[in-house]
PDB file of C-alpha atoms and ligand atoms in Angstrom:
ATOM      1  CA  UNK V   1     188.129  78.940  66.970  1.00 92.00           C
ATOM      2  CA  UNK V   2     185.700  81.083  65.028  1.00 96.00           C
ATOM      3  CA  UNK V   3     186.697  84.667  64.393  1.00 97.00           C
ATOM      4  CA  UNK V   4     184.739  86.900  62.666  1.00 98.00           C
ATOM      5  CA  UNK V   5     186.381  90.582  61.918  1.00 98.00           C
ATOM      6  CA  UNK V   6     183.392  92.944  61.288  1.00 98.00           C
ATOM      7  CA  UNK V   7     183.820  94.671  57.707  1.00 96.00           C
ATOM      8  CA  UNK V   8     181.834  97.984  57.171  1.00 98.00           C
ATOM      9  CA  UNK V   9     183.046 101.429  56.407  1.00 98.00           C
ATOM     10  CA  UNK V  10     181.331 102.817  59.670  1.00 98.00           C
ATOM     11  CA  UNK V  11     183.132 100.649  61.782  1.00 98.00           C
ATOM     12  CA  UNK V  12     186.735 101.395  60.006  1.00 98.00           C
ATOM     13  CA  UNK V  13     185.870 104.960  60.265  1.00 98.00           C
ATOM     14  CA  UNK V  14     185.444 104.664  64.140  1.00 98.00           C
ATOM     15  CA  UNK V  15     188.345 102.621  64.251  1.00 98.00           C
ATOM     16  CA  UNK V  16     190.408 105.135  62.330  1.00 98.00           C
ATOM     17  CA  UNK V  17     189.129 107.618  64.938  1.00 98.00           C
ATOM     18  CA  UNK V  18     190.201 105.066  67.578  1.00 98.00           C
ATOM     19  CA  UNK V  19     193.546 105.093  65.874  1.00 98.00           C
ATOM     20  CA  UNK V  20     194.375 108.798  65.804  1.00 98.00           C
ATOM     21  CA  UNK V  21     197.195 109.819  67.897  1.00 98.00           C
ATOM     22  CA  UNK V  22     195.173 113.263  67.504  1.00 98.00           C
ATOM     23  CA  UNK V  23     192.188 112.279  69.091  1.00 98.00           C
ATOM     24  CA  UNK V  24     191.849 113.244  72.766  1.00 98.00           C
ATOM     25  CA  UNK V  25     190.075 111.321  75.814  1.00 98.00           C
ATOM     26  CA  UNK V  26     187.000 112.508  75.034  1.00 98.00           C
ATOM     27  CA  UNK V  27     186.511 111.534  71.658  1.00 98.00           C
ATOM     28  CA  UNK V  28     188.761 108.389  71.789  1.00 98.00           C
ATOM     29  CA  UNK V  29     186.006 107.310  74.649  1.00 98.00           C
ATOM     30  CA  UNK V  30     183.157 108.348  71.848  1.00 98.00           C
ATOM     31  CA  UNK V  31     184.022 105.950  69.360  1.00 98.00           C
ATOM     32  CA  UNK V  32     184.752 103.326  71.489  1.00 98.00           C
ATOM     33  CA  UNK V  33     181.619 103.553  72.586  1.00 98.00           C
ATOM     34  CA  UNK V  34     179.983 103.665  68.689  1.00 98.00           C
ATOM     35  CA  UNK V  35     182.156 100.941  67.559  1.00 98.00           C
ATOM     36  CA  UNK V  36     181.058  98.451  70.603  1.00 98.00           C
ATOM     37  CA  UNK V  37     177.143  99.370  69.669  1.00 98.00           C
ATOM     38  CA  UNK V  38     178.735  97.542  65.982  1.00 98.00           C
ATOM     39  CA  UNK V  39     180.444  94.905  67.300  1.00 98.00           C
ATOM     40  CA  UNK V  40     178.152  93.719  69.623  1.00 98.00           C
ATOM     41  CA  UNK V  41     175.389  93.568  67.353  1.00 98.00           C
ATOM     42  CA  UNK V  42     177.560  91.699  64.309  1.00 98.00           C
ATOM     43  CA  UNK V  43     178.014  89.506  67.739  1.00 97.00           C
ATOM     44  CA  UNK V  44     174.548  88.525  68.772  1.00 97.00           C
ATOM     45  CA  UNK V  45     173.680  88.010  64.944  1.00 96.00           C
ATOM     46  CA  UNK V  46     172.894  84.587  65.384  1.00 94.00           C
ATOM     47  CA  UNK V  47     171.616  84.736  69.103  1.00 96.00           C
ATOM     48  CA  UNK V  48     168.547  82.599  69.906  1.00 96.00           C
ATOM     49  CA  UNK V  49     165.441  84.128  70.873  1.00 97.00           C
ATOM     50  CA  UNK V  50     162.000  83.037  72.158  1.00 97.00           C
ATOM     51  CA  UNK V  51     158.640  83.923  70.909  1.00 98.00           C
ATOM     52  CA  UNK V  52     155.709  85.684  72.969  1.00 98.00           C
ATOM     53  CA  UNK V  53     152.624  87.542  72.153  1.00 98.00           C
ATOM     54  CA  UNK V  54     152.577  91.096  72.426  1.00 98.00           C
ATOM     55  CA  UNK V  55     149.938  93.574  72.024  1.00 98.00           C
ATOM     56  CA  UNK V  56     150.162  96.666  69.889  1.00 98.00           C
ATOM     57  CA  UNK V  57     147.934  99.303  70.138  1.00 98.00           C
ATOM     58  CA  UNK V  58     145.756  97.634  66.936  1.00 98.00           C
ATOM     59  CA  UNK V  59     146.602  93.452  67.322  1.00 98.00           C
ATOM     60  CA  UNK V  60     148.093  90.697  68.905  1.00 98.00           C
ATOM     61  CA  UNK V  61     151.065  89.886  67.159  1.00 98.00           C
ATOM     62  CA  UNK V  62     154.320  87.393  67.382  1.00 98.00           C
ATOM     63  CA  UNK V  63     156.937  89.417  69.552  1.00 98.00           C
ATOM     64  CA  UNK V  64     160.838  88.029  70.123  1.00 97.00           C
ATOM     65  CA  UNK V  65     163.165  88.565  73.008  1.00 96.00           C
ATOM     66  CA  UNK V  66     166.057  86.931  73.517  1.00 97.00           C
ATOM     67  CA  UNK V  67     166.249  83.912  75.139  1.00 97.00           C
ATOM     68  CA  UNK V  68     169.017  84.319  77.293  1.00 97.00           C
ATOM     69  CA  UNK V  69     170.549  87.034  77.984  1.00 96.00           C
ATOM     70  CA  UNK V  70     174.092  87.050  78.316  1.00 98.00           C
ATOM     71  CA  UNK V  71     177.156  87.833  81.331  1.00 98.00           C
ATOM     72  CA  UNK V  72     179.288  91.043  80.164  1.00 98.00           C
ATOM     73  CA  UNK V  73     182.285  90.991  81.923  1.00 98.00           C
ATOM     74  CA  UNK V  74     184.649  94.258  80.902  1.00 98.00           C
ATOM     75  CA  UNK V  75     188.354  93.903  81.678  1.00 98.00           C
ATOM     76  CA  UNK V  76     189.317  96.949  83.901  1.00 98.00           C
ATOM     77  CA  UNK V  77     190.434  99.562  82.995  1.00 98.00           C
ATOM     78  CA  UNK V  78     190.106  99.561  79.144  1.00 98.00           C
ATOM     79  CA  UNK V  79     187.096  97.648  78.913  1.00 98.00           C
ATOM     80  CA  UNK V  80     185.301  99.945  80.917  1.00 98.00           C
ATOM     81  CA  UNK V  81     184.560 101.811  78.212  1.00 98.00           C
ATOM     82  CA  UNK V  82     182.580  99.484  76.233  1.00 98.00           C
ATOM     83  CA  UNK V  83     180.112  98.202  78.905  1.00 98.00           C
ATOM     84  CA  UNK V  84     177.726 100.921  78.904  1.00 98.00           C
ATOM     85  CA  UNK V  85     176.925 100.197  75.137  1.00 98.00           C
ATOM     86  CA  UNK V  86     176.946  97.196  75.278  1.00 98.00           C
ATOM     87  CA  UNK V  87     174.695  97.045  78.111  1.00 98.00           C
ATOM     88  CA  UNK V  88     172.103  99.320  76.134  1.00 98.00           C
ATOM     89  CA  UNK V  89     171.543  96.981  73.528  1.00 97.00           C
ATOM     90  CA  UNK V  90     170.935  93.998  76.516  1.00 97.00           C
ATOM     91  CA  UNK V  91     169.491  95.682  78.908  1.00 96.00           C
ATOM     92  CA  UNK V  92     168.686  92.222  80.484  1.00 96.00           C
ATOM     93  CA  UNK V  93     172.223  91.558  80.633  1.00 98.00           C
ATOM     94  CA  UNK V  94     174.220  91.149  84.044  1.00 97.00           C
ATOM     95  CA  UNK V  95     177.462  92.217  84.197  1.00 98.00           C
ATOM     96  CA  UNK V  96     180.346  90.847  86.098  1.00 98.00           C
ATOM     97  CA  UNK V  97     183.946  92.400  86.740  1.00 98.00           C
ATOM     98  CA  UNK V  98     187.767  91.220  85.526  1.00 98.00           C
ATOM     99  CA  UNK V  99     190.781  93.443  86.371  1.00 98.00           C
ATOM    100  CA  UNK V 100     193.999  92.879  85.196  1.00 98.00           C
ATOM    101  CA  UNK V 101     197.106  95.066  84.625  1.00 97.00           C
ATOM    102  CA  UNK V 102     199.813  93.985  82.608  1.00 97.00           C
ATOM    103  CA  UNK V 103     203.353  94.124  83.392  1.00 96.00           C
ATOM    104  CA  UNK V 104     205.080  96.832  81.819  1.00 91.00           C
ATOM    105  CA  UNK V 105     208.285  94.652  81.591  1.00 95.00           C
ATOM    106  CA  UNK V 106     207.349  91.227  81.303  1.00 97.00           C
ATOM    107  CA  UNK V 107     203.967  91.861  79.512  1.00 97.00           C
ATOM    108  CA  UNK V 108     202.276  89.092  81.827  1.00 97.00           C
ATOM    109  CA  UNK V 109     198.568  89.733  83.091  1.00 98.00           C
ATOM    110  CA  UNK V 110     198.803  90.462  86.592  1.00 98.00           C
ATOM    111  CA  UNK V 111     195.570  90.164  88.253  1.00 98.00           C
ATOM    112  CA  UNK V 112     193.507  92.825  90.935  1.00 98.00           C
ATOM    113  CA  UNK V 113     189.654  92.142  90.491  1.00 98.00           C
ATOM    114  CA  UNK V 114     187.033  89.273  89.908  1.00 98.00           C
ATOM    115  CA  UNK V 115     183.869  90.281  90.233  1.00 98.00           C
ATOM    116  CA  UNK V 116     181.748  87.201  88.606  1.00 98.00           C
ATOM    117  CA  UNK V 117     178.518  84.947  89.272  1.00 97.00           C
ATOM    118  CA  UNK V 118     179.620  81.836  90.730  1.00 97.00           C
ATOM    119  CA  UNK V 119     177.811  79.501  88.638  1.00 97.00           C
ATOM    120  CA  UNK V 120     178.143  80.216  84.707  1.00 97.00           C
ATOM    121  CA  UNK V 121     176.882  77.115  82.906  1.00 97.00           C
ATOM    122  CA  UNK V 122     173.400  78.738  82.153  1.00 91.00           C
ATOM    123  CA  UNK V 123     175.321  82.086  80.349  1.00 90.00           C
ATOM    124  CA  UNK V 124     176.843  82.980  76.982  1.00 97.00           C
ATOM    125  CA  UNK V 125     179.279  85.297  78.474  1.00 98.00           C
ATOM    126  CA  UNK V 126     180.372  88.209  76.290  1.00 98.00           C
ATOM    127  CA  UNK V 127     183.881  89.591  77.494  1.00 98.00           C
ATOM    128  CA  UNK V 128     184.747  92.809  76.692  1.00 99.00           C
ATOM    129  CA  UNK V 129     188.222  94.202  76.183  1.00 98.00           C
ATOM    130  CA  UNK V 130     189.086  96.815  73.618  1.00 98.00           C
ATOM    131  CA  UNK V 131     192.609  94.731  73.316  1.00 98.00           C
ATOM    132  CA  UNK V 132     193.785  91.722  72.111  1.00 98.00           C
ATOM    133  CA  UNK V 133     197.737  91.652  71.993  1.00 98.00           C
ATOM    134  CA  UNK V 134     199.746  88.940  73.271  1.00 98.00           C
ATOM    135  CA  UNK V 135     196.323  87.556  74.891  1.00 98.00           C
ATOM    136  CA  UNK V 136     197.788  86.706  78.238  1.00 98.00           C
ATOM    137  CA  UNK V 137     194.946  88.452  79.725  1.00 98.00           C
ATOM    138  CA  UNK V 138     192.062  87.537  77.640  1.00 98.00           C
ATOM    139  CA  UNK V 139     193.121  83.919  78.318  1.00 98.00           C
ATOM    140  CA  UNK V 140     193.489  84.461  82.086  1.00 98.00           C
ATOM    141  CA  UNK V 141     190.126  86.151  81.640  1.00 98.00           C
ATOM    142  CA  UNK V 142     188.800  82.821  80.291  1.00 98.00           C
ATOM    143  CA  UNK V 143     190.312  80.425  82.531  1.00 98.00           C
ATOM    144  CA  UNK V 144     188.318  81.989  85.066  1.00 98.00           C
ATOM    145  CA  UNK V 145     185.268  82.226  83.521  1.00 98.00           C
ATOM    146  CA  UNK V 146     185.806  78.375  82.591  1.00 98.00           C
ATOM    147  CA  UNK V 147     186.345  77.555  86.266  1.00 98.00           C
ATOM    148  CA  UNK V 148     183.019  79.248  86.946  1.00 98.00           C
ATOM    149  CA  UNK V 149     181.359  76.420  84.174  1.00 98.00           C
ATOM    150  CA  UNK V 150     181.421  78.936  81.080  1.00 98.00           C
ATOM    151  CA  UNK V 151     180.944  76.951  78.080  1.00 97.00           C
ATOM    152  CA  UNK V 152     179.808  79.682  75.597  1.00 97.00           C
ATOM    153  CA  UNK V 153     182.246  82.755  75.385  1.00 98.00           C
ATOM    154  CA  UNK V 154     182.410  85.729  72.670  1.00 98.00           C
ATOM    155  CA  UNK V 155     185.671  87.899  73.457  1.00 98.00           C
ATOM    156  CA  UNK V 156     184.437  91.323  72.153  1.00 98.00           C
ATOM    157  CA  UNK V 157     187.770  93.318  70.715  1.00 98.00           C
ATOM    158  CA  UNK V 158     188.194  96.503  68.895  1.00 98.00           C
ATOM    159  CA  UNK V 159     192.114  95.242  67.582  1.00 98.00           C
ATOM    160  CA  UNK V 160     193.648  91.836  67.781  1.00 98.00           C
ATOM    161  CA  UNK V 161     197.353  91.015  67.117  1.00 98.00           C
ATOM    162  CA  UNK V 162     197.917  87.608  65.090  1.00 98.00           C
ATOM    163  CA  UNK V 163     200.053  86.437  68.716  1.00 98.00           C
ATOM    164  CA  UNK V 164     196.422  87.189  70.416  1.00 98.00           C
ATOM    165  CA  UNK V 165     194.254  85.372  68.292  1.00 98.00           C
ATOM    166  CA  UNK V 166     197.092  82.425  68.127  1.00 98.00           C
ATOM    167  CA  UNK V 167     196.903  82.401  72.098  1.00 98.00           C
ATOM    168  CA  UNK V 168     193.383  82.038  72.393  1.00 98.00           C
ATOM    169  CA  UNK V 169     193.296  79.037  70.465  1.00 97.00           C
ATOM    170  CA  UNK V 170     195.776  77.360  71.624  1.00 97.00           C
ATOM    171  CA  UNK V 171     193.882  77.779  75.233  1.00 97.00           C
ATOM    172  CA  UNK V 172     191.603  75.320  73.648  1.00 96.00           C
ATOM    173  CA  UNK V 173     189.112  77.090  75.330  1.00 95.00           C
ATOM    174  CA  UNK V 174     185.617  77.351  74.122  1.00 88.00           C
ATOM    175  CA  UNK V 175     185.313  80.794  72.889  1.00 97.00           C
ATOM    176  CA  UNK V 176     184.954  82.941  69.692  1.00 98.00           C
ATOM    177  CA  UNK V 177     186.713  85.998  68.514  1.00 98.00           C
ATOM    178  CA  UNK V 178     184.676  89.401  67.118  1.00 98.00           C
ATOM    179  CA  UNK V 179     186.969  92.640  66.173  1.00 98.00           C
ATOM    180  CA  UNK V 180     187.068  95.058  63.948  1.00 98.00           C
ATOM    181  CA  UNK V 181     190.748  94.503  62.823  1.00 98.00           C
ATOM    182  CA  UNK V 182     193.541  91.772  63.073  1.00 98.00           C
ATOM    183  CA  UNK V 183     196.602  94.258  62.585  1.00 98.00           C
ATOM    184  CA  UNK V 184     199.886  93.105  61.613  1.00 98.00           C
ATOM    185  CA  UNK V 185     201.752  92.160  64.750  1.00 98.00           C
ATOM    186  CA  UNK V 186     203.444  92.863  68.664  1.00 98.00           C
ATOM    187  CA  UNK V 187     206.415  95.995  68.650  1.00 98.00           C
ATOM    188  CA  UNK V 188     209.364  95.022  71.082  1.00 97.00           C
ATOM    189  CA  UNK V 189     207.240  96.306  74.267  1.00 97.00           C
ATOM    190  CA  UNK V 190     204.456  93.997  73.219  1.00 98.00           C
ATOM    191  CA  UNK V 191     201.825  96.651  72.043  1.00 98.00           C
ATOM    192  CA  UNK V 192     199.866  96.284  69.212  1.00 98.00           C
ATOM    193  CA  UNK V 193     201.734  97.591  65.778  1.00 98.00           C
ATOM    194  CA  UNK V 194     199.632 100.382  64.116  1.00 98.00           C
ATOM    195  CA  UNK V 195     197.133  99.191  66.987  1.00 98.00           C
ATOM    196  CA  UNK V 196     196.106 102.727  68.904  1.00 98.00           C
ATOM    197  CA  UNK V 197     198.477 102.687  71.544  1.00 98.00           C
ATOM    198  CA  UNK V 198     197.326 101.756  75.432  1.00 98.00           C
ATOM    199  CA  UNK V 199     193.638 101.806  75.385  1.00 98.00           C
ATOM    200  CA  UNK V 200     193.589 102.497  79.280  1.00 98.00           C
ATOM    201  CA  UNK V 201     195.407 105.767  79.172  1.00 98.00           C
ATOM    202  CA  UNK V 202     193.887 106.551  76.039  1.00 98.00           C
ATOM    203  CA  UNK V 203     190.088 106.627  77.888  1.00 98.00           C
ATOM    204  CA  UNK V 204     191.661 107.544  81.372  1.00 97.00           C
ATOM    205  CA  UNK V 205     194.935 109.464  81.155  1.00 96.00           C
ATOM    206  CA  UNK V 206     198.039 106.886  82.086  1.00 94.00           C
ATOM    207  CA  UNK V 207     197.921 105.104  85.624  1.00 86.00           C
TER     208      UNK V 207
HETATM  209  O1  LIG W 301     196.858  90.763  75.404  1.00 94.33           O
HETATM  210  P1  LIG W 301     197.704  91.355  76.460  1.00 94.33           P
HETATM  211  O2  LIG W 301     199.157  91.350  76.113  1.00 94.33           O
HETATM  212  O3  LIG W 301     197.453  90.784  77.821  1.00 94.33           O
HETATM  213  O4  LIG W 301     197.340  92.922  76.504  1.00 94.33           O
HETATM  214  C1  LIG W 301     196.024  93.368  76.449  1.00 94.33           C
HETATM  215  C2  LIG W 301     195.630  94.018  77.744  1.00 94.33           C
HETATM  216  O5  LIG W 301     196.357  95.239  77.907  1.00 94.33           O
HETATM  217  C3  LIG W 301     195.434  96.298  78.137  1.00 94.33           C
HETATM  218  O6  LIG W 301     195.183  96.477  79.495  1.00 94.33           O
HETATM  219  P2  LIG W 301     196.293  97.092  80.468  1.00 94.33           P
HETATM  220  O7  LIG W 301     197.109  96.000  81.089  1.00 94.33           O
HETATM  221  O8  LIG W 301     197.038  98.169  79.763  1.00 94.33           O
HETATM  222  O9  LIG W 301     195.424  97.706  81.638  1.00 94.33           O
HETATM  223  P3  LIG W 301     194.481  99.020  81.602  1.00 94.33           P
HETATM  224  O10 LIG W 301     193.247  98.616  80.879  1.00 94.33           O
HETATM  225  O11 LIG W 301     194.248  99.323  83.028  1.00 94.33           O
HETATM  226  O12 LIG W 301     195.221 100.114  80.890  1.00 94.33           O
HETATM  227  C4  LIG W 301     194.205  95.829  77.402  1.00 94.33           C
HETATM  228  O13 LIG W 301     193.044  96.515  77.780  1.00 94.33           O
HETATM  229  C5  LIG W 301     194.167  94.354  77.702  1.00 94.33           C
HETATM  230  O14 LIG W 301     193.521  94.032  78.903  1.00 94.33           O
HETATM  231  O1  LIG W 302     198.704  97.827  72.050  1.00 94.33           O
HETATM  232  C1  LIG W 302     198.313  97.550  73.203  1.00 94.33           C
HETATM  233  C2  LIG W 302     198.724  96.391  73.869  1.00 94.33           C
HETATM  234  C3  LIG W 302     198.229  96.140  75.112  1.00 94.33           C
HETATM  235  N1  LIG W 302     197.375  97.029  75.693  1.00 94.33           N
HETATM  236  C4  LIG W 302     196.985  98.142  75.068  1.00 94.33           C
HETATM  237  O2  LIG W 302     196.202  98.938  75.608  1.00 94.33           O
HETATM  238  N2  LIG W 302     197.464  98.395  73.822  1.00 94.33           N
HETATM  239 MG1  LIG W 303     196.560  99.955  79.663  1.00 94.33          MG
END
C-alpha cells in the first residue's frame, strides 16, 4: 500500500492548530478545512488530465481538465468537515455519503448511512475521514466501496495510528494512504496518542 505523509511547515502548523486542546469549534473546523485544501492537492498530484483548446481573450491555446473526476465520500460526522474543500478544488466531483459511529466500548465501526453510486468501476474515489485509528471504519468504508466495483481509492486523513495504516493493508484492498502525520500509537480507549482527541465533537460538540 502506498502512503504518502505530506511534509510542509504549513500543513504541520494547521495540524498543530488541529492538535490544540485550546482551540475551540470554530477554529478547530478552520484548519481542518485549510489542511484538506493541502492534502487533497499533494493527493491529485499525479491525477490524469485531458487536453482541450481554450480561448483566451488574445489566442487559442492548450487548456487541461481533469479527466475524471473523482467520488468524495466523507465519513459522517468527522468527515463532514473536509468535503466542502475538497469539493472546491473538484468542483466536478460527486459526492457520496458513509456514516459510521464507533463503539465507545468495543471500538468496532457500527454503521448508520450509505449514501453511494451504485456502480463505481469508472471512479477514483477519494474518502475522506479526518481519522485513521484502529481503521475498523476506514476498512468497512472500503469494503463497501469495493462491493460497488471501486478499484482506485485514496483514503484522505489528517492523523493515522501505525494499527490504522497496518489494517488497511492487511484489507488487501486497493487503496492508498495521504495524511499529514502517522503518530505514535492507540491509548487504552483506542484514540489516537498525541492525535487531537475525537474529531466529531471537536467540529460538532460531543453526540
Ligand atoms: O479507525 P477507527 O478506530 O474506526 O476510528 C476512526 C473513526 O472514529 C471517528 O469517528 P467517530 O466514530 O468518533 O464518529 P463521529 O465522526 O460521528 O464523531 C473518526 O472520524 C473515524 O471515522
Ligand atoms: O483519536 C481518535 C480515534 C478515533 N476517533 C477520533 O475522532 N479520534
Ligand atoms: Mg467521534
Amino acid at each position: 500500500m502506498n502512503t504518502n505523509v505530506v511534509d510542509h511547515p504549513l500543513a504541520a502548523a494547521l495540524l498543530t492548530t488541529m492538535r490544540d486542546v485550546r482551540s475551540d469549534n470554530a477554529t478547530f473546523r478552520a484548519a481542518l478545512r485549510s489542511l484538506t485544501h493541502m492534502l487533497v492537492y499533494e493527493a491529485m498530484r499525479d491525477a490524469p488530465v485531458e487536453v482541450f483548446d481554450v480561448d483566451t481573450p488574445v489566442a487559442t491555446t492548450a487548456g487541461t481538465r481533469l479527466a475524471n473526476p473523482p467520488l468524495l465520500v466523507p465519513v459522517l460526522r468527522a468527515g463532514l468537515g473536509m468535503v466542502e474543500q475538497a469539493s472546491a478544488l473538484l468542483p466536478q466531483a460527486r459526492v457520496g455519503f458513509v456514516g459510521i459511529a464507533r463503539d465507545e466500548s468495543t471500538h468496532q465501526p457500527v454503521p448508520y448511512l450509505e449514501s453511494l453510486p451504485e456502480d463505481l468501476s469508472r471512479f477514483p474515489v477519494y474518502v475522506l475521514d479526518p481519522m485513521l485509528a484502529t481503521g475498523g471504519s476506514m476498512v468497512h468504508t472500503i469494503d463497501l466501496l469495493v462491493a460497488r466495483g471501486a478499484t482506485d481509492i485514496t483514503a484522505v486523513c489528517v492523523v493515522a495510528a501505525p494499527e490504522g495504516v497496518a489494517a488497511l493493508r492487511a484489507s488487501g484492498h486497493p487503496v492508498r494512504l495521504i495524511t499529514a502525520s502517522i503518530d505514535e500509537g492507540l491509548n487504552e480507549d483506542a484514540y489516537i496518542v498525541p492525535g487531537l482527541g475525537d474529531a466529531g465533537d471537536r467540529q460538532f460538540g460531543p453526540r
